[in-house]
Amino acid sequence: MSDTPPYWCAEPQLSNFTVAQRRQIYEQSNVTQVKKGCMRYAVNWTEVLMFSEIPRNFEQLVNESWSLEKCNSWEYDTSLVKSSIVIDFDLVCENDIYPTVGLAALNLGGPIGVYFFGVLNDRIGRRKSYFLCLATLITGSLLTASAMNFWWWATSRVIVGLTIPAVYQIPFIISLELVGPNYRSFITVMTCMFYTLGLVLLSGITYFVRDWVYLTLATSTPFILYFIYWWFLPESPRWLLAKGRIEEALKILETLAMVNGTILPESFKQKLKQKMMMQRTLSEEKRLKEGPGVLALCRTPNMRLKTILITFNWFANDMVYIGLSYYGPALGENPYLSFLLSSVVEVPSSLVCWLLMDRWGRRWPLCLAMTLSGISCIITVTLPPDAVITTLVLFLFSKFTISASFLIIYPFAGELYPTPLRGVGIGTSAYIAGLGLVLIPFINYLGRENLVLPLLIMGILSVIGGITGLRLPETLHYKLPQTVEEGEEFGKNWSVTDCINCVPKRPPEHSNSYEDLTERLEMSPTTETTALASGSARPKFTRQQSTMETPLDSSGVVKMTCWF
């Protein structure tokens, strides 16, 4: 939307000439393009045209002693860029920073929105938050398409930015919480593959739709179709269990079982209810409805350390991945082809990452991907300025590796944060990481004078992020922490030995998680006798505790504990 085509000062006195002839004057002389098209000689065109009517002779008539003046209007070469806000709002010369400000405005809305929707995610549920996010996105896009000036456009981009990346994260969280540990890698890769498909389609749409207003509508109005999901998208059963809404969670679990061609056992339902069979006080009910706040992320030492490391890695990933995505069209000769290639390399990146995540887990692939991406960015500093193809190849390799780490950071964060804090945790990390995205447009703006400077900055940040990520605990094969207490205990016993081990070991089977509701054989006396006679092991009985609080009087309660 903010592409800048070649431009030159408009000369009303040359209106009798064709655009091609005026462009020829622009290319062959300095009459109308002093200081990159921002200044012009104060030419008396009436006098000049008395001596020559052929544009190619104008260069000989230029007198450098003429006084200079600022251009107050411009003409643009629309052979490649048919329409953009730069053309419509004259965002050139002293206003050429405005497109960068507009991109920063889009990224400014992201941190605010991702935290706001993250809090809603844990308060009102994943499903309602998603549709509210969709409505905000469509509203901001329609306002963008109707913008009459730059500041209207920039404000509209802030509204759109409120939904980015929340509109991507919320359904990802739902997907992550609907499956077991063995399918989380598949869910992540599948989500990212469709994200990449969207980028590939975007390169084609921007190639064929050259009007920025139509481009805005073409990339936003299809979101209206997602409201059909209202009748199909389930709420996260983990979120419902975390809020104590067990009956609603059981209905969704029954639907999941039916879709998978099985039946939810009654014994599973009973065990699930037993874990939550406690009459809560009013204050406890209120706490469950509201959920723990953002301060719970830093209240305990282990949770605080994990939050800091996740956030920093997310910050580095966001800056490098988005920075390279913005930077891609600036490399190579064809911006559309460069962006297409930078998007296509994410497909093999996702597939390779899928294999590594199921074998090596999350921690080491994250470290290797970020480190390799940073090194390839830094190498570009040593290349000569005319090594355009080599720079493009290194850029594509860097995009390949950072895409892998960007894919890993989402499930890694989701698996480290406990369910009551998953929405606000991811929202907080993405919020702080999003603050870095406000800087990225200005860092890329520096690349107009020095092409490799942004790559150097992003490379150093990526290497640091990859190394610090090794301190996070591995999550492969582990159950999602369901409570804040489980989240604090997870990874508390981290050691260097665990970190060096590239292939994570499977954790012990015993757990108090909601996922660990395994079926046990209930044997009758006859069955037990038969089992002992045949030499089978004696069946193991489990002692479970159920506590119920009943009112004693207006000042206290009595606790009744039953063992069975």
Coordinates of C-alpha atoms in Angstrom, one line a residue:
M1 CA 0.0 0.0 0.0
S2 CA 2.9 2.3 0.6
D3 CA 5.2 1.5 -2.4
T4 CA 7.2 4.5 -3.6
P5 CA 7.6 4.7 -7.5
P6 CA 10.1 7.0 -9.3
Y7 CA 8.9 10.6 -9.1
W8 CA 9.9 14.1 -10.2
C9 CA 8.7 17.6 -9.8
A10 CA 5.5 18.5 -11.6
E11 CA 5.7 21.4 -14.0
P12 CA 2.3 22.9 -15.0
Q13 CA 4.0 24.8 -17.9
L14 CA 4.9 21.4 -19.5
S15 CA 1.4 20.2 -19.6
N16 CA 1.4 20.2 -23.4
F17 CA 4.1 17.5 -23.3
T18 CA 3.2 13.8 -22.9
V19 CA 4.0 11.9 -19.8
A20 CA 6.8 10.1 -21.7
Q21 CA 8.4 13.4 -22.7
R22 CA 8.2 14.7 -19.2
R23 CA 9.7 11.5 -17.9
Q24 CA 12.5 12.0 -20.5
I25 CA 13.2 15.4 -19.1
Y26 CA 13.4 13.8 -15.6
E27 CA 15.8 11.2 -16.7
Q28 CA 18.1 13.2 -19.0
S29 CA 18.5 16.5 -17.1
N30 CA 18.6 17.9 -13.6
V31 CA 15.9 20.5 -14.3
T32 CA 13.2 18.9 -12.3
Q33 CA 15.0 16.4 -10.0
V34 CA 17.6 18.2 -8.1
K35 CA 18.3 16.5 -4.7
K36 CA 16.4 13.3 -5.6
G37 CA 13.4 15.1 -7.1
C38 CA 12.8 17.3 -4.1
M39 CA 14.2 20.5 -5.4
R40 CA 14.1 22.1 -8.9
Y41 CA 15.7 25.0 -10.7
A42 CA 13.5 28.1 -11.0
V43 CA 13.2 27.8 -14.7
N44 CA 11.4 30.3 -16.9
W45 CA 9.8 27.7 -19.1
T46 CA 8.3 30.3 -21.4
E47 CA 11.8 31.6 -22.3
V48 CA 13.2 28.1 -22.5
L49 CA 10.5 26.8 -24.9
M50 CA 11.2 29.7 -27.2
F51 CA 14.6 28.1 -28.0
S52 CA 13.7 24.5 -28.0
E53 CA 10.7 22.3 -28.2
I54 CA 12.6 19.0 -28.1
P55 CA 12.9 17.6 -24.6
R56 CA 16.4 16.0 -25.3
N57 CA 17.9 19.5 -25.8
F58 CA 16.8 20.7 -22.3
E59 CA 20.0 19.3 -20.7
Q60 CA 22.1 21.7 -22.7
L61 CA 20.0 24.6 -21.6
V62 CA 20.4 23.9 -17.8
N63 CA 22.2 26.8 -16.1
E64 CA 23.5 25.8 -12.6
S65 CA 23.5 29.4 -11.6
W66 CA 19.7 29.3 -11.6
S67 CA 18.2 29.6 -8.1
L68 CA 16.7 26.5 -6.5
E69 CA 13.2 26.1 -5.1
K70 CA 11.2 23.3 -3.4
C71 CA 8.8 21.2 -5.4
N72 CA 5.2 21.6 -4.3
S73 CA 3.7 18.8 -6.4
W74 CA 5.1 15.7 -8.1
E75 CA 4.5 13.3 -11.0
Y76 CA 5.0 9.6 -10.5
D77 CA 6.0 6.7 -12.8
T78 CA 3.0 4.4 -12.6
S79 CA 4.3 1.7 -14.9
L80 CA 5.0 -0.7 -12.0
V81 CA 3.3 0.9 -9.0
K82 CA -0.2 1.8 -10.3
S83 CA -1.5 3.2 -7.0
S84 CA -0.3 3.7 -3.4
I85 CA -0.8 6.0 -0.5
V86 CA 2.5 7.6 -1.5
I87 CA 1.0 8.7 -4.8
D88 CA -2.4 9.7 -3.4
F89 CA -1.0 11.7 -0.4
D90 CA 2.4 12.9 -1.9
L91 CA 4.5 11.1 0.8
V92 CA 7.9 12.0 -0.7
C93 CA 10.8 14.2 0.1
E94 CA 10.4 15.7 3.6
N95 CA 7.3 13.4 4.0
D96 CA 9.1 10.2 2.9
I97 CA 9.3 9.0 6.5
Y98 CA 5.5 8.8 6.7
P99 CA 5.1 5.3 5.1
T100 CA 7.5 4.1 7.8
V101 CA 5.5 5.8 10.5
G102 CA 2.4 4.1 9.0
L103 CA 4.0 0.7 9.3
A104 CA 5.1 1.5 12.8
A105 CA 1.5 2.5 13.6
L106 CA 0.3 -0.9 12.5
N107 CA 2.9 -2.6 14.7
L108 CA 2.0 -0.2 17.6
G109 CA -1.5 -1.6 17.7
G110 CA -0.2 -5.2 17.9
P111 CA 1.3 -5.0 21.5
I112 CA -1.8 -3.3 22.8
G113 CA -4.2 -5.7 21.1
V114 CA -2.4 -8.9 21.8
Y115 CA -2.4 -8.1 25.6
F116 CA -6.0 -6.9 25.6
F117 CA -7.2 -10.0 23.7
G118 CA -4.9 -12.2 25.8
V119 CA -6.7 -11.0 28.9
L120 CA -10.1 -11.5 27.3
N121 CA -8.9 -14.9 26.2
D122 CA -8.5 -16.0 29.8
R123 CA -11.6 -14.1 31.1
I124 CA -14.4 -14.7 28.6
G125 CA -12.9 -17.7 26.7
R126 CA -11.0 -18.4 23.5
R127 CA -14.1 -18.6 21.3
K128 CA -15.7 -15.2 22.1
S129 CA -12.3 -13.4 22.0
Y130 CA -11.6 -14.8 18.5
F131 CA -14.9 -13.4 17.0
L132 CA -14.4 -10.0 18.7
C133 CA -10.9 -9.9 17.2
L134 CA -12.3 -10.7 13.8
A135 CA -14.9 -7.9 14.0
T136 CA -12.1 -5.4 15.0
L137 CA -10.0 -6.5 12.1
I138 CA -12.7 -6.0 9.5
T139 CA -13.7 -2.6 11.0
G140 CA -10.2 -1.3 10.8
S141 CA -9.7 -2.6 7.3
L142 CA -12.9 -0.9 6.0
L143 CA -11.7 2.4 7.6
T144 CA -8.3 1.9 5.9
A145 CA -9.9 1.5 2.5
S146 CA -12.0 4.7 3.0
A147 CA -9.0 6.9 4.2
M148 CA -9.0 10.4 2.7
N149 CA -5.6 11.5 4.1
F150 CA -2.5 9.9 5.7
W151 CA -3.5 10.4 9.3
W152 CA -6.9 8.7 8.8
W153 CA -5.0 5.9 7.1
A154 CA -2.5 5.6 9.9
T155 CA -5.2 5.6 12.6
S156 CA -7.0 2.8 10.7
R157 CA -3.8 0.8 10.6
V158 CA -3.5 1.1 14.4
I159 CA -7.0 -0.5 14.7
V160 CA -6.0 -3.3 12.3
G161 CA -2.8 -3.7 14.3
L162 CA -4.8 -4.4 17.4
T163 CA -5.7 -7.8 15.9
I164 CA -2.2 -8.8 14.8
P165 CA -1.0 -11.3 15.9
A166 CA -4.0 -12.0 18.2
V167 CA -6.2 -13.2 15.3
Y168 CA -3.5 -15.8 14.6
Q169 CA -2.8 -16.7 18.2
I170 CA -6.3 -17.3 19.6
P171 CA -7.3 -20.2 17.2
F172 CA -3.7 -21.6 17.6
I173 CA -4.3 -21.7 21.4
I174 CA -7.6 -23.4 20.9
S175 CA -6.0 -26.0 18.6
L176 CA -3.2 -26.6 21.0
E177 CA -5.6 -27.2 23.9
L178 CA -7.8 -29.6 21.9
V179 CA -5.1 -32.2 21.3
G180 CA -2.8 -34.4 23.3
P181 CA 1.0 -34.1 23.5
N182 CA 1.8 -36.2 20.5
Y183 CA -0.2 -34.0 18.1
R184 CA 1.0 -30.6 19.2
S185 CA 3.9 -30.5 16.7
F186 CA 1.5 -31.5 13.9
I187 CA -1.0 -28.8 14.9
T188 CA 1.8 -26.2 14.9
V189 CA 3.2 -27.2 11.5
M190 CA -0.3 -27.4 10.0
T191 CA -1.1 -23.9 11.3
C192 CA 2.2 -22.4 10.0
M193 CA 1.8 -24.2 6.6
F194 CA -1.5 -22.4 6.0
Y195 CA 0.0 -19.1 7.3
T196 CA 2.8 -19.6 4.6
L197 CA 0.2 -20.3 2.0
G198 CA -1.4 -17.0 2.8
L199 CA 2.0 -15.3 2.2
V200 CA 2.4 -17.0 -1.1
L201 CA -1.1 -15.9 -2.1
L202 CA -0.4 -12.4 -1.0
S203 CA 2.6 -12.1 -3.4
G204 CA 0.2 -13.0 -6.2
I205 CA -2.6 -10.7 -5.0
T206 CA -0.3 -7.7 -4.7
Y207 CA 1.1 -8.5 -8.2
F208 CA -2.4 -8.4 -9.9
V209 CA -4.2 -5.9 -7.6
R210 CA -2.1 -2.7 -8.0
D211 CA -4.7 -0.3 -6.5
W212 CA -4.1 0.1 -2.8
V213 CA -7.8 0.5 -1.9
Y214 CA -8.9 -2.6 -3.8
L215 CA -5.9 -4.4 -2.3
T216 CA -7.1 -3.5 1.2
L217 CA -10.6 -4.9 0.5
A218 CA -9.3 -8.0 -1.2
T219 CA -7.1 -8.9 1.8
S220 CA -9.7 -8.1 4.5
T221 CA -13.3 -8.7 3.4
P222 CA -12.9 -12.5 3.1
F223 CA -12.6 -12.6 6.9
I224 CA -16.3 -12.1 7.0
L225 CA -16.7 -15.7 6.0
Y226 CA -15.0 -16.8 9.3
F227 CA -18.1 -15.8 11.2
I228 CA -19.5 -19.1 9.9
Y229 CA -17.2 -20.7 12.5
W230 CA -19.6 -19.4 15.2
W231 CA -21.6 -22.6 14.7
F232 CA -18.6 -25.0 14.5
L233 CA -15.7 -23.7 16.6
P234 CA -15.7 -25.3 20.1
E235 CA -14.5 -23.6 23.3
S236 CA -11.3 -24.9 24.8
P237 CA -12.2 -27.7 27.2
R238 CA -9.0 -27.0 29.2
W239 CA -10.1 -23.4 29.7
L240 CA -13.6 -24.6 30.8
L241 CA -12.0 -27.0 33.3
A242 CA -9.7 -24.3 34.6
K243 CA -12.8 -22.2 35.2
G244 CA -14.7 -25.0 37.0
R245 CA -17.3 -25.4 34.2
I246 CA -17.0 -29.2 34.1
E247 CA -20.4 -29.9 32.5
E248 CA -19.6 -27.7 29.4
A249 CA -16.2 -29.3 29.2
L250 CA -17.7 -32.8 29.2
K251 CA -20.0 -32.0 26.4
I252 CA -17.1 -30.9 24.2
L253 CA -15.1 -34.0 25.2
E254 CA -18.0 -36.2 24.3
T255 CA -18.2 -34.5 20.9
L256 CA -14.4 -35.0 20.4
A257 CA -14.8 -38.7 21.3
M258 CA -17.7 -39.1 18.8
V259 CA -15.8 -37.4 16.0
N260 CA -12.9 -39.8 16.7
G261 CA -15.2 -42.8 16.5
T262 CA -15.3 -43.7 20.2
I263 CA -17.3 -43.1 23.4
L264 CA -16.1 -41.1 26.4
P265 CA -16.1 -43.7 29.3
E266 CA -18.3 -43.0 32.3
S267 CA -15.4 -43.8 34.6
F268 CA -13.4 -41.0 32.9
K269 CA -16.2 -38.6 33.6
Q270 CA -16.4 -39.7 37.3
K271 CA -12.7 -39.3 37.8
L272 CA -12.7 -35.9 36.2
K273 CA -15.5 -34.8 38.5
Q274 CA -13.7 -36.2 41.5
K275 CA -10.8 -33.9 40.9
M276 CA -13.1 -30.9 41.0
M277 CA -15.6 -32.1 43.6
M278 CA -15.2 -29.4 46.2
Q279 CA -17.7 -26.8 47.3
R280 CA -15.9 -23.5 46.8
T281 CA -16.4 -20.4 48.8
L282 CA -17.7 -17.3 47.0
S283 CA -14.2 -15.8 47.0
E284 CA -12.9 -18.9 45.4
E285 CA -15.6 -18.9 42.7
K286 CA -14.8 -15.2 42.0
R287 CA -11.1 -16.0 41.7
L288 CA -11.8 -18.8 39.2
K289 CA -14.1 -16.6 37.1
E290 CA -11.6 -13.7 36.9
G291 CA -8.5 -15.9 36.7
P292 CA -5.0 -15.0 37.9
G293 CA -3.6 -11.7 36.7
V294 CA -0.4 -10.9 34.8
L295 CA 1.5 -10.6 38.1
A296 CA 1.2 -14.3 38.5
L297 CA 3.8 -14.7 35.7
C298 CA 6.4 -13.1 37.9
R299 CA 5.3 -14.0 41.4
T300 CA 7.4 -17.2 41.8
P301 CA 11.1 -17.6 40.8
N302 CA 10.8 -20.4 38.2
M303 CA 7.8 -18.9 36.5
R304 CA 9.4 -15.5 36.4
L305 CA 12.6 -16.8 34.8
K306 CA 10.7 -18.8 32.2
T307 CA 8.5 -15.7 31.4
I308 CA 11.6 -13.5 30.9
L309 CA 13.3 -16.0 28.6
I310 CA 10.2 -16.8 26.6
T311 CA 9.5 -13.1 26.1
F312 CA 13.1 -12.3 25.1
N313 CA 13.1 -15.1 22.6
W314 CA 9.8 -14.0 21.2
F315 CA 11.1 -10.5 21.0
A316 CA 14.1 -11.6 19.0
N317 CA 12.0 -13.9 16.8
D318 CA 9.5 -11.3 16.0
M319 CA 12.0 -8.6 15.1
V320 CA 14.1 -10.8 12.9
Y321 CA 11.2 -12.7 11.2
I322 CA 9.0 -9.6 10.5
G323 CA 12.1 -7.5 9.7
L324 CA 13.2 -10.0 7.1
S325 CA 9.7 -10.2 5.7
Y326 CA 9.6 -6.4 5.3
Y327 CA 13.1 -6.4 3.9
G328 CA 12.6 -9.2 1.3
P329 CA 11.2 -7.0 -1.5
A330 CA 14.2 -4.6 -1.2
L331 CA 16.6 -7.4 -2.3
G332 CA 16.9 -8.7 -5.9
E333 CA 15.6 -7.0 -9.0
N334 CA 11.9 -8.0 -8.7
P335 CA 10.2 -7.1 -5.4
Y336 CA 7.3 -9.5 -6.0
L337 CA 9.6 -12.4 -6.9
S338 CA 11.8 -11.7 -3.9
F339 CA 8.8 -11.7 -1.5
L340 CA 7.4 -14.9 -3.2
L341 CA 10.8 -16.7 -2.7
S342 CA 11.0 -15.5 0.9
S343 CA 7.5 -17.0 1.5
V344 CA 8.1 -20.2 -0.3
V345 CA 11.2 -21.1 1.7
E346 CA 9.0 -21.3 4.8
V347 CA 7.3 -24.5 3.4
P348 CA 10.4 -26.8 3.6
S349 CA 11.3 -24.9 6.8
S350 CA 8.1 -26.0 8.4
L351 CA 8.5 -29.7 7.3
V352 CA 12.1 -29.9 8.5
C353 CA 11.1 -28.3 11.8
W354 CA 8.3 -30.8 12.2
L355 CA 10.8 -33.7 12.0
L356 CA 13.2 -32.0 14.4
M357 CA 10.5 -31.1 16.9
D358 CA 9.3 -34.7 17.3
R359 CA 12.9 -35.9 17.6
W360 CA 14.9 -33.2 19.3
G361 CA 12.1 -31.4 21.0
R362 CA 11.7 -27.6 21.1
R363 CA 14.8 -26.2 22.9
W364 CA 17.7 -27.3 20.7
P365 CA 16.0 -26.7 17.3
L366 CA 15.0 -23.2 18.5
C367 CA 18.6 -22.5 19.5
L368 CA 20.1 -23.8 16.2
A369 CA 17.6 -22.1 14.0
M370 CA 18.0 -18.7 15.6
T371 CA 21.8 -18.9 15.7
L372 CA 22.1 -20.0 12.1
S373 CA 19.7 -17.3 11.0
G374 CA 21.8 -14.6 12.9
I375 CA 25.1 -15.8 11.5
S376 CA 23.8 -15.8 7.9
C377 CA 22.6 -12.2 8.4
I378 CA 25.9 -11.1 9.8
I379 CA 27.9 -12.7 6.9
T380 CA 26.1 -10.3 4.5
V381 CA 28.1 -7.4 6.0
T382 CA 31.3 -8.8 4.5
L383 CA 29.9 -9.0 1.0
P384 CA 30.6 -6.3 -1.6
P385 CA 27.6 -4.0 -2.5
D386 CA 27.2 -5.4 -6.0
A387 CA 26.8 -9.0 -4.7
V388 CA 23.0 -8.8 -5.0
I389 CA 22.5 -12.5 -5.8
T390 CA 24.7 -13.8 -2.9
T391 CA 23.0 -11.4 -0.5
L392 CA 19.6 -12.7 -1.7
V393 CA 20.7 -16.3 -1.2
L394 CA 21.9 -15.6 2.3
F395 CA 18.7 -13.7 3.1
L396 CA 16.6 -16.7 1.9
F397 CA 18.6 -19.1 4.1
S398 CA 18.2 -16.7 7.1
K399 CA 14.4 -16.5 6.4
F400 CA 14.4 -20.4 6.2
T401 CA 15.9 -20.8 9.6
I402 CA 14.2 -17.9 11.4
S403 CA 10.8 -19.3 10.1
A404 CA 11.6 -22.6 11.8
S405 CA 12.3 -20.8 15.1
F406 CA 9.2 -18.6 14.7
L407 CA 7.2 -21.8 14.3
I408 CA 8.7 -23.4 17.4
I409 CA 8.3 -20.4 19.7
Y410 CA 4.4 -20.5 19.6
P411 CA 4.0 -24.1 20.8
F412 CA 7.0 -23.8 23.1
A413 CA 5.4 -20.8 24.9
G414 CA 2.0 -22.4 24.9
E415 CA 3.5 -25.6 26.6
L416 CA 5.4 -23.7 29.2
Y417 CA 2.6 -21.4 30.4
P418 CA -0.1 -23.1 32.5
T419 CA -3.7 -23.1 31.3
P420 CA -5.0 -20.3 33.6
L421 CA -2.1 -18.1 32.4
R422 CA -1.7 -19.3 28.8
G423 CA -3.7 -16.6 27.2
V424 CA -2.4 -13.7 29.3
G425 CA 1.1 -15.2 29.2
I426 CA 1.3 -15.5 25.5
G427 CA -0.4 -12.1 25.3
T428 CA 2.2 -10.5 27.6
S429 CA 5.2 -12.0 25.7
A430 CA 3.7 -11.0 22.4
Y431 CA 3.0 -7.5 23.7
I432 CA 6.6 -6.9 24.8
A433 CA 7.9 -8.6 21.6
G434 CA 5.5 -6.3 19.6
L435 CA 7.2 -3.2 21.0
G436 CA 10.3 -4.3 19.0
L437 CA 8.1 -4.4 15.9
V438 CA 7.6 -0.6 16.2
L439 CA 11.4 -0.2 15.8
I440 CA 11.7 -2.6 12.8
P441 CA 10.3 -0.2 10.2
F442 CA 12.8 2.5 11.3
I443 CA 15.7 0.0 11.2
N444 CA 14.7 -1.0 7.7
Y445 CA 14.5 2.7 6.8
L446 CA 18.2 2.9 7.5
G447 CA 18.7 0.3 4.8
R448 CA 18.0 3.0 2.2
E449 CA 21.5 4.3 2.7
N450 CA 23.2 1.1 3.9
L451 CA 21.6 -2.2 2.6
V452 CA 23.3 -4.5 5.1
L453 CA 22.9 -2.5 8.3
P454 CA 19.5 -3.8 9.2
L455 CA 20.7 -7.4 8.6
L456 CA 23.6 -6.8 11.0
I457 CA 21.3 -5.6 13.8
M458 CA 18.9 -8.5 13.3
G459 CA 21.7 -11.0 13.1
I460 CA 23.2 -10.1 16.4
L461 CA 19.8 -10.1 18.1
S462 CA 19.0 -13.6 16.7
V463 CA 22.3 -15.1 17.9
I464 CA 21.8 -13.8 21.4
G465 CA 18.2 -15.0 21.5
G466 CA 19.2 -18.5 20.3
I467 CA 21.8 -18.9 23.0
T468 CA 19.6 -17.8 25.9
G469 CA 16.8 -20.1 24.8
L470 CA 18.9 -23.1 26.0
R471 CA 18.0 -22.2 29.6
L472 CA 14.3 -23.1 29.0
P473 CA 13.1 -26.5 30.0
E474 CA 12.3 -29.1 27.3
T475 CA 8.5 -29.7 26.8
L476 CA 8.5 -32.7 24.4
H477 CA 6.3 -35.6 25.7
Y478 CA 5.3 -33.6 28.8
K479 CA 1.7 -32.8 29.7
L480 CA 0.5 -29.2 29.6
P481 CA 0.6 -27.7 33.1
Q482 CA -3.0 -27.2 34.1
T483 CA -2.6 -25.1 37.2
V484 CA -0.3 -22.2 38.2
E485 CA 1.3 -24.5 40.7
E486 CA 2.1 -27.1 38.0
G487 CA 3.5 -24.3 35.9
E488 CA 5.9 -23.3 38.7
E489 CA 7.1 -26.8 39.3
F490 CA 7.7 -27.6 35.6
G491 CA 11.3 -27.2 34.8
K492 CA 12.3 -26.3 38.3
N493 CA 15.0 -29.0 38.4
W494 CA 16.7 -27.8 35.2
S495 CA 20.3 -28.8 34.9
V496 CA 23.2 -28.4 32.4
T497 CA 23.1 -32.1 31.9
D498 CA 19.5 -32.0 30.7
C499 CA 20.4 -29.1 28.4
I500 CA 23.3 -30.9 26.8
N501 CA 21.1 -33.9 26.0
C502 CA 19.9 -33.2 22.5
V503 CA 17.4 -36.0 22.4
P504 CA 14.9 -35.5 25.3
K505 CA 14.0 -38.4 27.5
R506 CA 10.4 -39.3 28.2
P507 CA 9.2 -38.1 31.5
P508 CA 7.8 -40.4 34.3
E509 CA 4.2 -41.5 33.7
H510 CA 2.8 -40.4 37.1
S511 CA 1.1 -37.0 37.1
N512 CA -1.7 -35.2 38.7
S513 CA -2.7 -33.5 35.5
Y514 CA -6.3 -33.7 34.1
E515 CA -4.8 -35.6 31.2
D516 CA -3.5 -38.4 33.4
L517 CA -6.9 -40.0 34.1
T518 CA -5.9 -43.5 33.0
E519 CA -8.3 -46.4 33.2
R520 CA -7.7 -49.0 35.9
L521 CA -9.1 -52.5 35.9
E522 CA -11.8 -53.0 38.5
M523 CA -11.7 -56.7 39.5
S524 CA -14.4 -58.7 41.3
P525 CA -13.3 -61.2 44.0
T526 CA -13.8 -64.0 41.5
T527 CA -11.6 -62.3 38.9
E528 CA -9.0 -61.6 41.5
T529 CA -8.9 -65.2 42.6
T530 CA -8.5 -66.3 39.0
A531 CA -5.7 -63.8 38.5
L532 CA -3.8 -65.0 41.6
A533 CA -4.2 -68.6 40.6
S534 CA -2.7 -67.9 37.2
G535 CA 0.3 -66.1 38.7
S536 CA -0.8 -62.7 37.6
A537 CA 0.2 -59.7 39.7
R538 CA -2.2 -58.5 42.3
P539 CA -4.3 -55.6 41.0
K540 CA -3.3 -52.2 42.4
F541 CA -5.8 -50.2 44.3
T542 CA -5.6 -46.5 44.3
R543 CA -6.5 -44.4 47.4
Q544 CA -8.2 -41.2 46.4
Q545 CA -9.2 -38.3 48.6
S546 CA -12.4 -36.3 48.2
T547 CA -13.0 -33.3 50.4
M548 CA -16.3 -31.4 50.8
E549 CA -16.9 -28.3 52.8
T550 CA -20.3 -27.9 54.5
P551 CA -21.5 -24.8 56.5
L552 CA -21.3 -25.3 60.3
D553 CA -22.6 -21.9 61.3
S554 CA -22.3 -18.3 60.2
S555 CA -18.7 -18.1 61.3
G556 CA -17.1 -21.3 60.0
V557 CA -17.1 -24.6 58.1
V558 CA -16.4 -28.2 58.9
K559 CA -14.2 -30.3 56.6
M560 CA -15.3 -33.9 56.0
T561 CA -12.7 -36.2 54.4
C562 CA -13.7 -39.5 52.9
W563 CA -11.2 -42.2 51.9
F564 CA -12.2 -44.9 49.4

